[in-house]
XYZ file of C-alpha atoms in Angstrom:
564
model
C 4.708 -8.962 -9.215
C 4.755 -5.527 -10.500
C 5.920 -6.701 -13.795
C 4.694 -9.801 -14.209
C 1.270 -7.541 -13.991
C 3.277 -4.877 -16.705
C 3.832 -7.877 -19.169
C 0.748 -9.826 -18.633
C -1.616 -6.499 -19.096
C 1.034 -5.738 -22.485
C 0.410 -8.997 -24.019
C -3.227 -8.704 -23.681
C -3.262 -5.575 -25.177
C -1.576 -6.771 -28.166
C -3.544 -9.919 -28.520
C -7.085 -8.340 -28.019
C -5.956 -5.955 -31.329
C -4.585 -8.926 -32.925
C -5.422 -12.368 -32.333
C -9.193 -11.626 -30.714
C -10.471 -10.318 -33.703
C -8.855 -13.253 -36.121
C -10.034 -15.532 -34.061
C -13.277 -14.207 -33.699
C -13.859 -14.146 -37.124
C -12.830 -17.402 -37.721
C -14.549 -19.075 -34.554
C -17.962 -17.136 -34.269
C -21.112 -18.208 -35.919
C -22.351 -15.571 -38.528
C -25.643 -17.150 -37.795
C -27.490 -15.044 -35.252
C -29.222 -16.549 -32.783
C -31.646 -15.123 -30.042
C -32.103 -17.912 -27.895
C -31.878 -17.263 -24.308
C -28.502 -18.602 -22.627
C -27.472 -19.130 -19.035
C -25.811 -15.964 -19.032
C -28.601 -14.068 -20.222
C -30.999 -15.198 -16.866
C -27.864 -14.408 -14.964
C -27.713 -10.812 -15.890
C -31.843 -10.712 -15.965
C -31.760 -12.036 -12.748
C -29.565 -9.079 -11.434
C -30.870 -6.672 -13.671
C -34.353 -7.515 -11.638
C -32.370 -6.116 -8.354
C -30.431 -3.199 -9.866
C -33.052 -1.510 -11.618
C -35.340 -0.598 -8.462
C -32.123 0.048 -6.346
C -30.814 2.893 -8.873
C -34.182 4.244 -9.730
C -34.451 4.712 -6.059
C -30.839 6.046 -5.973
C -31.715 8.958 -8.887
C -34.575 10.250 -6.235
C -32.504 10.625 -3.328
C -28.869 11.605 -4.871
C -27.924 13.566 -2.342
C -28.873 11.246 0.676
C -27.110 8.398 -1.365
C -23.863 10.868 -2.580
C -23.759 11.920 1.048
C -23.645 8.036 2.516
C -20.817 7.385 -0.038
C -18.755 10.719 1.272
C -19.698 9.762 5.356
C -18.615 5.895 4.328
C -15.073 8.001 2.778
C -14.530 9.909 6.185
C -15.290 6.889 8.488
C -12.980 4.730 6.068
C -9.884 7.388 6.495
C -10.666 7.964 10.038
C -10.309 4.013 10.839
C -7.315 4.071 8.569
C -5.870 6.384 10.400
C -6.469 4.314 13.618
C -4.834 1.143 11.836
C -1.459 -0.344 12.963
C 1.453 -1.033 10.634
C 3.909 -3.264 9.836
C 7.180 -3.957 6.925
C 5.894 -6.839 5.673
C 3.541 -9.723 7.527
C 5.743 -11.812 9.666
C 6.229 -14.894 6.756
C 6.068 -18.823 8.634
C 8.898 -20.409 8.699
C 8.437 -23.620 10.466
C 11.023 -23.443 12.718
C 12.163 -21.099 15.814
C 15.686 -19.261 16.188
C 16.042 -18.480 20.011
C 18.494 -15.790 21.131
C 19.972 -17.031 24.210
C 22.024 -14.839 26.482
C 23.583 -15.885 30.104
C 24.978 -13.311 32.640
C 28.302 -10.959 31.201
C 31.213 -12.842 31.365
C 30.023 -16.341 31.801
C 31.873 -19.129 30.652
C 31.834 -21.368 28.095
C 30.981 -25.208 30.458
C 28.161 -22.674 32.292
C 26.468 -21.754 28.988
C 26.578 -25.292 27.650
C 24.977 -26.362 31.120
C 22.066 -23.992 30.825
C 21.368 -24.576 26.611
C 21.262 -28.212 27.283
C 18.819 -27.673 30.397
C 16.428 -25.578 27.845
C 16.969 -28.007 25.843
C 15.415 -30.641 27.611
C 12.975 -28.607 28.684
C 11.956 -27.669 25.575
C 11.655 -31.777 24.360
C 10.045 -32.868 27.554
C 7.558 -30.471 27.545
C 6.810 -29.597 23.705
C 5.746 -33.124 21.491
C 5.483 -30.347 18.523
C 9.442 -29.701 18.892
C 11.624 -32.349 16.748
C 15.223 -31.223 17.817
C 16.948 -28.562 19.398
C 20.589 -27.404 17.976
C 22.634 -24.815 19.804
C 26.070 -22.250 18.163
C 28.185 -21.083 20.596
C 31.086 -19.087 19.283
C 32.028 -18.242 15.868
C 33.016 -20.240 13.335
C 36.632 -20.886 11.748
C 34.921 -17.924 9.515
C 34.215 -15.159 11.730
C 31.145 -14.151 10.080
C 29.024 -14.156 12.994
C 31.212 -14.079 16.060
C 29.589 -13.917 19.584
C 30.496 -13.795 23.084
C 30.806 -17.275 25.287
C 27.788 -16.414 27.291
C 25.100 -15.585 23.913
C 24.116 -19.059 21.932
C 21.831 -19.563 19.195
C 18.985 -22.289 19.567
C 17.306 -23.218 16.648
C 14.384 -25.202 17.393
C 13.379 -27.604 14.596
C 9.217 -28.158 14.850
C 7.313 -31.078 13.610
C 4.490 -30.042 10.627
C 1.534 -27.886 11.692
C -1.000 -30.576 11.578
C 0.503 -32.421 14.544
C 0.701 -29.420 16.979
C -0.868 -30.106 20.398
C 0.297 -27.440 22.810
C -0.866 -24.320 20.219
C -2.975 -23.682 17.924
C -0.099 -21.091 15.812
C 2.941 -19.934 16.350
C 3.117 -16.935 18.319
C 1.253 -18.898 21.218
C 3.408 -21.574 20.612
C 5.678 -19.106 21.023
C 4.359 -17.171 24.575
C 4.536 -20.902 25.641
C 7.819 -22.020 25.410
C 8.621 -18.274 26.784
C 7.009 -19.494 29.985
C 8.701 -22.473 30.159
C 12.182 -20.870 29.979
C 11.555 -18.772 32.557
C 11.973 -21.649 35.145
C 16.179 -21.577 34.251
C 17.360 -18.340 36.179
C 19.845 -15.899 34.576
C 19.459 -16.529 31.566
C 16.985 -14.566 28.581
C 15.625 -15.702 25.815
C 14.292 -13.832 22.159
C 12.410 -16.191 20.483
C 12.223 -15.366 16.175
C 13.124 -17.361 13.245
C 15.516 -18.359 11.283
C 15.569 -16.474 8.038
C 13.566 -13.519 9.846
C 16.441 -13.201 12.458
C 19.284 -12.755 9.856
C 17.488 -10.450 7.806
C 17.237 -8.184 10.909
C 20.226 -8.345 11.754
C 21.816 -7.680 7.979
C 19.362 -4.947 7.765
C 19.686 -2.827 10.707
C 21.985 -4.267 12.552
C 19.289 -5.687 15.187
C 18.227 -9.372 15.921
C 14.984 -8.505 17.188
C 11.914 -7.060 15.220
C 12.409 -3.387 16.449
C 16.140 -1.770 17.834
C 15.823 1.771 20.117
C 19.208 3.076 19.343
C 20.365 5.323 22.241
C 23.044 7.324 21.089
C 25.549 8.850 23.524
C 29.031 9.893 25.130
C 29.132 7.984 28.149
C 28.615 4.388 28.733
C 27.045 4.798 32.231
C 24.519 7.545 31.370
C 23.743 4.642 28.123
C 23.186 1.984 30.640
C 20.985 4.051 32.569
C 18.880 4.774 30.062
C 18.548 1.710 28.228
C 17.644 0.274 31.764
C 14.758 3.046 31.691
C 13.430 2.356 28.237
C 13.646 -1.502 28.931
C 11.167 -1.024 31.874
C 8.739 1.058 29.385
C 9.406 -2.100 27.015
C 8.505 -4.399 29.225
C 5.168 -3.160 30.984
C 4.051 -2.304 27.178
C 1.526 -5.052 25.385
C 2.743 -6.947 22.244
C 6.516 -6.598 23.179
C 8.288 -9.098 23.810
C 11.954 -11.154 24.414
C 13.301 -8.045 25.934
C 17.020 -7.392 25.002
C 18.846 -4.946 26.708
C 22.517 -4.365 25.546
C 24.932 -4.796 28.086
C 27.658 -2.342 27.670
C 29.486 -2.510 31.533
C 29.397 -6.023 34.153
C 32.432 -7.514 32.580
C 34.312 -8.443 35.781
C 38.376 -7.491 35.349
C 41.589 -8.008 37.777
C 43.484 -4.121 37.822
C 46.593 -3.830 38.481
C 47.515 -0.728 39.548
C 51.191 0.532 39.797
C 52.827 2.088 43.058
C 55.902 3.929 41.564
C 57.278 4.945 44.938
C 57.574 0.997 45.799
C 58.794 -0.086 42.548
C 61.488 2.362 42.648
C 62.868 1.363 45.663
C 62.941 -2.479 44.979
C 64.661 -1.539 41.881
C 62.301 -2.719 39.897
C 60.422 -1.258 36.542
C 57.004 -0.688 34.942
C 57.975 -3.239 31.905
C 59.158 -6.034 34.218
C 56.485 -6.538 35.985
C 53.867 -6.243 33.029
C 56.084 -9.054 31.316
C 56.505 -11.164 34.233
C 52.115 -10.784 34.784
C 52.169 -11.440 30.792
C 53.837 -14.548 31.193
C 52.507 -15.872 34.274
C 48.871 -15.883 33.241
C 48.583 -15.387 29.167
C 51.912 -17.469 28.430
C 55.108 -16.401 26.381
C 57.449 -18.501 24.625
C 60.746 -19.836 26.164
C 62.086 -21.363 23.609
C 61.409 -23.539 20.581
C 60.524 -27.592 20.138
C 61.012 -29.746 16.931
C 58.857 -32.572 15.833
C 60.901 -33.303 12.450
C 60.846 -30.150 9.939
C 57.935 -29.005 12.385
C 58.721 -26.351 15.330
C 56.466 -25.174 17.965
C 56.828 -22.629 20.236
C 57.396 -24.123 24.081
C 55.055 -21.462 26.030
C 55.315 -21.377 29.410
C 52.369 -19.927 31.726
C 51.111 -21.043 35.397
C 49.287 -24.283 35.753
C 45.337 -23.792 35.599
C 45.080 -24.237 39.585
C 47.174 -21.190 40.204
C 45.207 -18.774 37.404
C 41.691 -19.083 39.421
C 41.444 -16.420 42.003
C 42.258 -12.595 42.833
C 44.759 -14.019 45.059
C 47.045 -15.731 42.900
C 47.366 -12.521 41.095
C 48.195 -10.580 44.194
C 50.990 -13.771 45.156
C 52.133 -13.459 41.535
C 56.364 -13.198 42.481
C 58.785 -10.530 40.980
C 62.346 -11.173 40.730
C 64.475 -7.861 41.682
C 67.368 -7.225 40.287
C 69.074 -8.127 43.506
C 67.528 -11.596 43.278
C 64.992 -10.996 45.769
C 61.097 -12.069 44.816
C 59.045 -9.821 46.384
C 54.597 -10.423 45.922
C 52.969 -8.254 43.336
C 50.563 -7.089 46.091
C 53.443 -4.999 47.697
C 54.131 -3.158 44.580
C 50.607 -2.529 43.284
C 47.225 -2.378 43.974
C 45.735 -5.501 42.234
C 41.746 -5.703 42.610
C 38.529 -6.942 40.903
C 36.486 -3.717 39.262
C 33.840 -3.618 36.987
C 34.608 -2.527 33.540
C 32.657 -2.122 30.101
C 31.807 -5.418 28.709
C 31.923 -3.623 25.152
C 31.641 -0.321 23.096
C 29.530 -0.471 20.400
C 29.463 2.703 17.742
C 27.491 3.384 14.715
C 28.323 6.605 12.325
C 31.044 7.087 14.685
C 29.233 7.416 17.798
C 28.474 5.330 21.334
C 25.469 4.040 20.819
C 23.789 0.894 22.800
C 20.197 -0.895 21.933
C 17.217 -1.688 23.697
C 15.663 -4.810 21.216
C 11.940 -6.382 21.229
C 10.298 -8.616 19.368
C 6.426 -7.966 18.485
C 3.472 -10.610 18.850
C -0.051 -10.294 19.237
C 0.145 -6.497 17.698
C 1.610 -4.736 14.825
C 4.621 -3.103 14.825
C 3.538 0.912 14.398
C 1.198 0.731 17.940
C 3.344 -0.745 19.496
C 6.754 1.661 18.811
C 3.714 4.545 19.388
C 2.848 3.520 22.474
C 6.353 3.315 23.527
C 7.653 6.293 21.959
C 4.775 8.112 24.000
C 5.755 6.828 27.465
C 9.508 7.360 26.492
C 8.313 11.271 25.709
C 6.503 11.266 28.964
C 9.087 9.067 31.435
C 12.585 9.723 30.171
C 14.570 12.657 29.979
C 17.439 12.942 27.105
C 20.819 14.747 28.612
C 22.123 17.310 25.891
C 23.538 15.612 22.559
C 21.729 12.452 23.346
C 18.885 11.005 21.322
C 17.332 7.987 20.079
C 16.571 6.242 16.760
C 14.591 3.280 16.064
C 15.711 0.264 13.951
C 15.104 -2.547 12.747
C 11.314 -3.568 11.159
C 10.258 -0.350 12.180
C 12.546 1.748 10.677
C 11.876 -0.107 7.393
C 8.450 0.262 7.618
C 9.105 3.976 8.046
C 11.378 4.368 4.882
C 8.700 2.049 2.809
C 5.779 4.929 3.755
C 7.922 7.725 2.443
C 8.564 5.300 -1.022
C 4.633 4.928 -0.610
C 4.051 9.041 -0.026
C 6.189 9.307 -3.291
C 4.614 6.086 -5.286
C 1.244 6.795 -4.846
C 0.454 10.399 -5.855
C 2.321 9.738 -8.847
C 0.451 6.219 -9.969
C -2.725 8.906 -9.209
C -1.474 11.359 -11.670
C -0.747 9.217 -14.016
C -4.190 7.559 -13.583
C -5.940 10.896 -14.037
C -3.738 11.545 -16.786
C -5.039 8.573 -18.626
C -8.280 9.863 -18.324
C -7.842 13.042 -19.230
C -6.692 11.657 -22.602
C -9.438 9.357 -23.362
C -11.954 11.926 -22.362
C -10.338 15.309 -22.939
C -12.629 16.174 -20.078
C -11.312 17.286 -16.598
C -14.961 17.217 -15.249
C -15.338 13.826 -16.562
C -12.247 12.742 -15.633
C -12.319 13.726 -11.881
C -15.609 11.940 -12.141
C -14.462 8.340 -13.057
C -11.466 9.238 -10.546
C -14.352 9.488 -7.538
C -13.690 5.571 -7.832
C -10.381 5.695 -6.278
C -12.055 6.652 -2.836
C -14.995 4.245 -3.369
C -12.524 1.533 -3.543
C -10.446 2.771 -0.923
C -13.619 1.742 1.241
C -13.473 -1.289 0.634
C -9.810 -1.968 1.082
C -9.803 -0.632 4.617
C -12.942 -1.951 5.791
C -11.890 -5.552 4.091
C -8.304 -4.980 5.959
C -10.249 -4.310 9.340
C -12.615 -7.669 9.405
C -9.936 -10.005 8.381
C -7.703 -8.136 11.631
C -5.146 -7.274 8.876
C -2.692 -4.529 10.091
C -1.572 -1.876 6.730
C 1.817 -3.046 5.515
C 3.576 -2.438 2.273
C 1.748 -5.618 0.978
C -1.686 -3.817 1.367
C 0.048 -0.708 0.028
C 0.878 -2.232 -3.586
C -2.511 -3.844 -3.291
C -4.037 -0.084 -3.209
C -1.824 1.136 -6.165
C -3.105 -1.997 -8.196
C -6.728 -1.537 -6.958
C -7.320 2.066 -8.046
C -5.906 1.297 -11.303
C -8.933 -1.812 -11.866
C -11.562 0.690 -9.641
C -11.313 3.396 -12.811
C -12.592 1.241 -15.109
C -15.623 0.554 -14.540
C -16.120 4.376 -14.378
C -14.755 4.263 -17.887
C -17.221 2.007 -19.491
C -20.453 3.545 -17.821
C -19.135 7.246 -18.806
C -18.319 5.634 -21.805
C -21.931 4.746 -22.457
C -23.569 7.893 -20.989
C -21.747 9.786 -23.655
C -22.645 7.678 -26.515
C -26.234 7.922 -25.870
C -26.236 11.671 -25.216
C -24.343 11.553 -28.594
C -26.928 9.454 -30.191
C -29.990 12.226 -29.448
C -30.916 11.132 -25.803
C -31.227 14.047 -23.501
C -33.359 13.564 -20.429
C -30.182 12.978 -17.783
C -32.063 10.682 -16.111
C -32.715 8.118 -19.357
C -29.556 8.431 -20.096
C -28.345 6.652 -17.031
C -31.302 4.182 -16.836
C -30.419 2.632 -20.202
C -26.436 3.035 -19.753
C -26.773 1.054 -16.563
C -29.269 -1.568 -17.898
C -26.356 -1.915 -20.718
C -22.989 -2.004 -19.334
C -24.433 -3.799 -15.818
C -22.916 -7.191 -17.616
C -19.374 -5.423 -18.478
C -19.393 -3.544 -15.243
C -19.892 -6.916 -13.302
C -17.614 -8.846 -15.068
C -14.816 -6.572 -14.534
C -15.632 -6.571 -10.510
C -15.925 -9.910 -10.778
C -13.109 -11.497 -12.887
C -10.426 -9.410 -11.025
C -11.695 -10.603 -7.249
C -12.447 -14.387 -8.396
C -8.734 -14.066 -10.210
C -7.474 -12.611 -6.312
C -9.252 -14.945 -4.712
C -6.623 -17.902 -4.420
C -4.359 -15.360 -3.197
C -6.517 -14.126 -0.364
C -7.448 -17.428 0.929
C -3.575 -19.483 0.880
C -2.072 -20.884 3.465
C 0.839 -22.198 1.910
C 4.556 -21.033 2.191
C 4.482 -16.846 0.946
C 0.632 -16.571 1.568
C 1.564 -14.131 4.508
C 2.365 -11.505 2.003
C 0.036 -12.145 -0.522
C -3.107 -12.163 1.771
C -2.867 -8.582 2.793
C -2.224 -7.685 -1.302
C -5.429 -9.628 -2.222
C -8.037 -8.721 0.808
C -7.466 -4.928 -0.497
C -8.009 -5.811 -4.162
C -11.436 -8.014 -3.529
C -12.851 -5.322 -0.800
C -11.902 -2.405 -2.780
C -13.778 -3.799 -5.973
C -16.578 -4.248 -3.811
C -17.399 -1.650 -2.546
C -16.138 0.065 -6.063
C -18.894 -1.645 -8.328
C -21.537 -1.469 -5.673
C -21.181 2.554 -5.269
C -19.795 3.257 -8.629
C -23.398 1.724 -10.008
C -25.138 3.845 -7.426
C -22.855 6.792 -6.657
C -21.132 7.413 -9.960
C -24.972 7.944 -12.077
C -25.808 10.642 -9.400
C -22.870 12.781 -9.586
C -22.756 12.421 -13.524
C -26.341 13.803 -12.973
C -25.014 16.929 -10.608
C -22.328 17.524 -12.576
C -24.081 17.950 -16.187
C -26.880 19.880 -14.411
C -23.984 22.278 -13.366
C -21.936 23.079 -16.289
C -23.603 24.363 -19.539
C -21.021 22.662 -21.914
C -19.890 18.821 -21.845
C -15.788 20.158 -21.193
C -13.958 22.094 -19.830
């Protein structure tokens, strides 16, 4: 957008020095004529409204500079009260639903409980049009998960004939609720395209990751069992996701020397006899033409299903003798870690949420508080936050960089046309006018600040100075021209560059306006981007008309020379 902005701006430059006037002179009549147009009422009839309201404006200039400064403070003050997000959640059309059963489930259980929320979903939704689940990984790897995790994607029928919800985060809360009924099993509801660009990003399905970083697995489970409680008690998260690092059920076989020894016997033995008896091993070779296959032999699947037919398992002794693998070892069911996760080469496990019904910035706050206030960090432990969040937090420190330097270049400009810095910080008093508008237009249309509505304040204050420009412009020309008395000089400045002034305001919003008003496919993004733009130019005309004449006023009362 940036430079399709660059280019478009370029190009007009060139042709407004080149093909305006040529055309101009070939298109306009040399014939003047003073007959009164449509346009000419237009500006007559708001010329009719202005001219009291500024004439009021020049005898109270301190009430009205003081309203515009009080409008500034409660503007940052509510900004500072605004949520945030990365970028407005874009509508996809279509659900991706993180399913996870119980550690260590198997593969007939999971496919039993997908095609229950399956039906579920079909039966009880008329706006869903299939379900398809992924268990597994492919022959590809890319994407490999465990036997008890699947991936629903829920295909939905077009907007227009949803009956359960009117949009799709309450479509959203519903199906939630409907899920719940199946026991055991959770469910993260996203979408498609949103869920992979988490996870390529970050590393984190859901919307927002709290990375616990430690040494030891237990004191991680602990603590991400903490922190999901905070999650869950705190409004706007949702599809809780706690990692599970430990609950993966394992046989143990434990060695008794002593015993071994005096059957005989030996450590390798017995782990190849174990090998062979449950994972298989080949005995020999079979051919099928020029094919050849291993022949792997392994216990039938009736004698591989309980802890007892591990502690039956027979070992030949040397002498001949079978003796059970219960009398020379311990063998019993523990609990061991279902997996180890690392990241910059340390233990780390994840708490994950997804965010509805709030933006993303309260809703890590509010958590981040309780976490401060509720959970205690042992030494060389500590937490980071991922996913949308963290992107959002590396986008406002682009932003902290970006903006003060589009600013300086701004004032820059100025300073150039003008060679004036009282002048120039003048015109630049419309970058806070406009900012006004932005966050006050952000706050009715319940618009969190993202990096959309960022860019749209970079691109606003660059529009905002220029109507500054043309009524300075014009102030200067008269007082150039003879006029002195301050306060004629911005009567008859007004009462000429109202129509330019206007235009400006209004050409830019009418030319935003599609933007801020689409519903189609993209117009989360764009929304934010165009709300700023129309507000801020709002408010910008309205107090640069009323604001701007009065401190031009102050200013040349105050200094004895035009520069500086």
């Amino acid at each position: 957008m940036a430079q399709t902005v660059s280019f478009a701006i370029l190009g007009a430059f060139i042709l407004s020095l080149t093909y305006v006037p040529m055309m101009s002179a070939l298109m306009l009549s040399k014939n003047l004529d003073n007959k009164v147009t449509v346009a000419d009422r237009l500006m007559r009839f708001f010329q009719r409204i202005y001219d009291p309201v500024i004439r009021g404006a020049l005898r109270a200039k301190a009430v009205v500079t003081g309203a515009a400064i009080l409008l500034f403070v409660i503007a940052l003050f509510l900004f500072g009260k605004m949520g945030g997000e990365f970028i407005p959640t874009l509508e996809e059309g279509d659900f991706a639903v993180e399913t996870r059963l119980l550690t260590g489930s198997s593969l007939s259980e999971t496919i039993d409980k997908v095609s229950l929320a399956s039906g579920i979903l079909m039966k009880q939704f008329p706006e869903v049009k299939e379900v398809i689940g992924k268990i597994g990984a492919a022959e590809i790897p890319t994407d490999p998960m465990p036997m008890e995790a699947c991936d629903l994607t829920i295909l939905l029928k077009p907007r227009k004939e949803w009956t359960s919800a009117r949009n799709r985060e309450e479509l959203a809360n519903k199906m939630q609720e409907a899920l719940e009924a199946i026991p055991g099993v959770s469910f993260g509801f996203s979408q498609p395209i949103q869920l992979r660009f988490n996870e390529l990003i970050s590393g984190v399905r859901q919307d927002v990751g709290i990375k616990i970083f430690g040494e030891d697995l237990a004191t991680l489970a602990s603590l991400a069992d903490k922190i999901g409680s905070i999650v869950s008690r705190t409004p706007g998260a949702k599809d809780l996701y706690v990692e599970q690092t430990g609950g993966l059920p394992q046989i143990v076989v434990t060695a008794n020397r002593d015993k071994i020894a005096r059957y005989g016997l030996d450590i390798a033995t017995i782990n190849q006899t174990i090998n062979t008896a449950f994972a298989g091993q080949s005995a020999g070779l079979v051919y099928e033409g020029e094919k050849r296959f291993d022949l792997v032999l392994r216990l039938d699947q009736q004698s591989r299903q309980q802890l007892a037919d591990v502690q039956n398992l027979y070992i030949t002794t040397p002498s001949g003798n079978q003796v059970p693998l219960q009398e020379v070892a311990e063998v019993k069911m523990t609990t061991g870690p279902n997996q180890v996760q690392r990241e910059d080469a340390k233990r780390r496990t994840i708490v994950g949420f997804n965010v509805r019904g709030r933006d993303i910035s309260s809703v890590v706050a509010d958590i981040e508080s309780a976490i401060g206030k509720e959970v205690k960090l042992p030494a060389g432990y500590f937490i980071r936050y991922g996913g949308q969040f963290e992107n959002l937090k590396e986008a406002n420190r682009r932003l902290a960089v970006a903006v003060p330097v589009a600013l300086l270049l701004i004032f820059g400009l100025l300073y150039f046309t003008f060679h004036s810095v009282k002048q120039s910080l003048l015109i630049f008093t419309a970058i806070p006018m406009s900012a006004i508008g932005g966050v006050f237009a952000l706050l009715l249309r319940g618009l969190p600040f993202s990096i959309s509505a960022g860019v749209g304040f970079i691109a606003l204050f660059g529009v905002a100075v220029l109507n500054g420009i043309v009524l300075i412009g014009e102030f200067n020309r008269l007082k150039e021209s003879g006029l002195q008395d301050l306060n004629s000089v911005v009567l008859n400045g007004t009462a000429t560059r109202l129509r330019p002034v206007l235009m400006t305001a209004f050409v830019a919003s009418l030319g935003f306006l599609p933007m801020a008003l689409a519903t189609s496919a993209g117009a989360e993004v764009q929304r934010p981007l165009a709300t700023v733009v129309i507000g801020g130019l709002i408010t910008s005309t309205l107090l640069t008309l009323l604001v701007l004449p009065c401190l031009y006023i102050y200013l040349e009362k105050g200094f004895s020379k035009h520069t500086l």
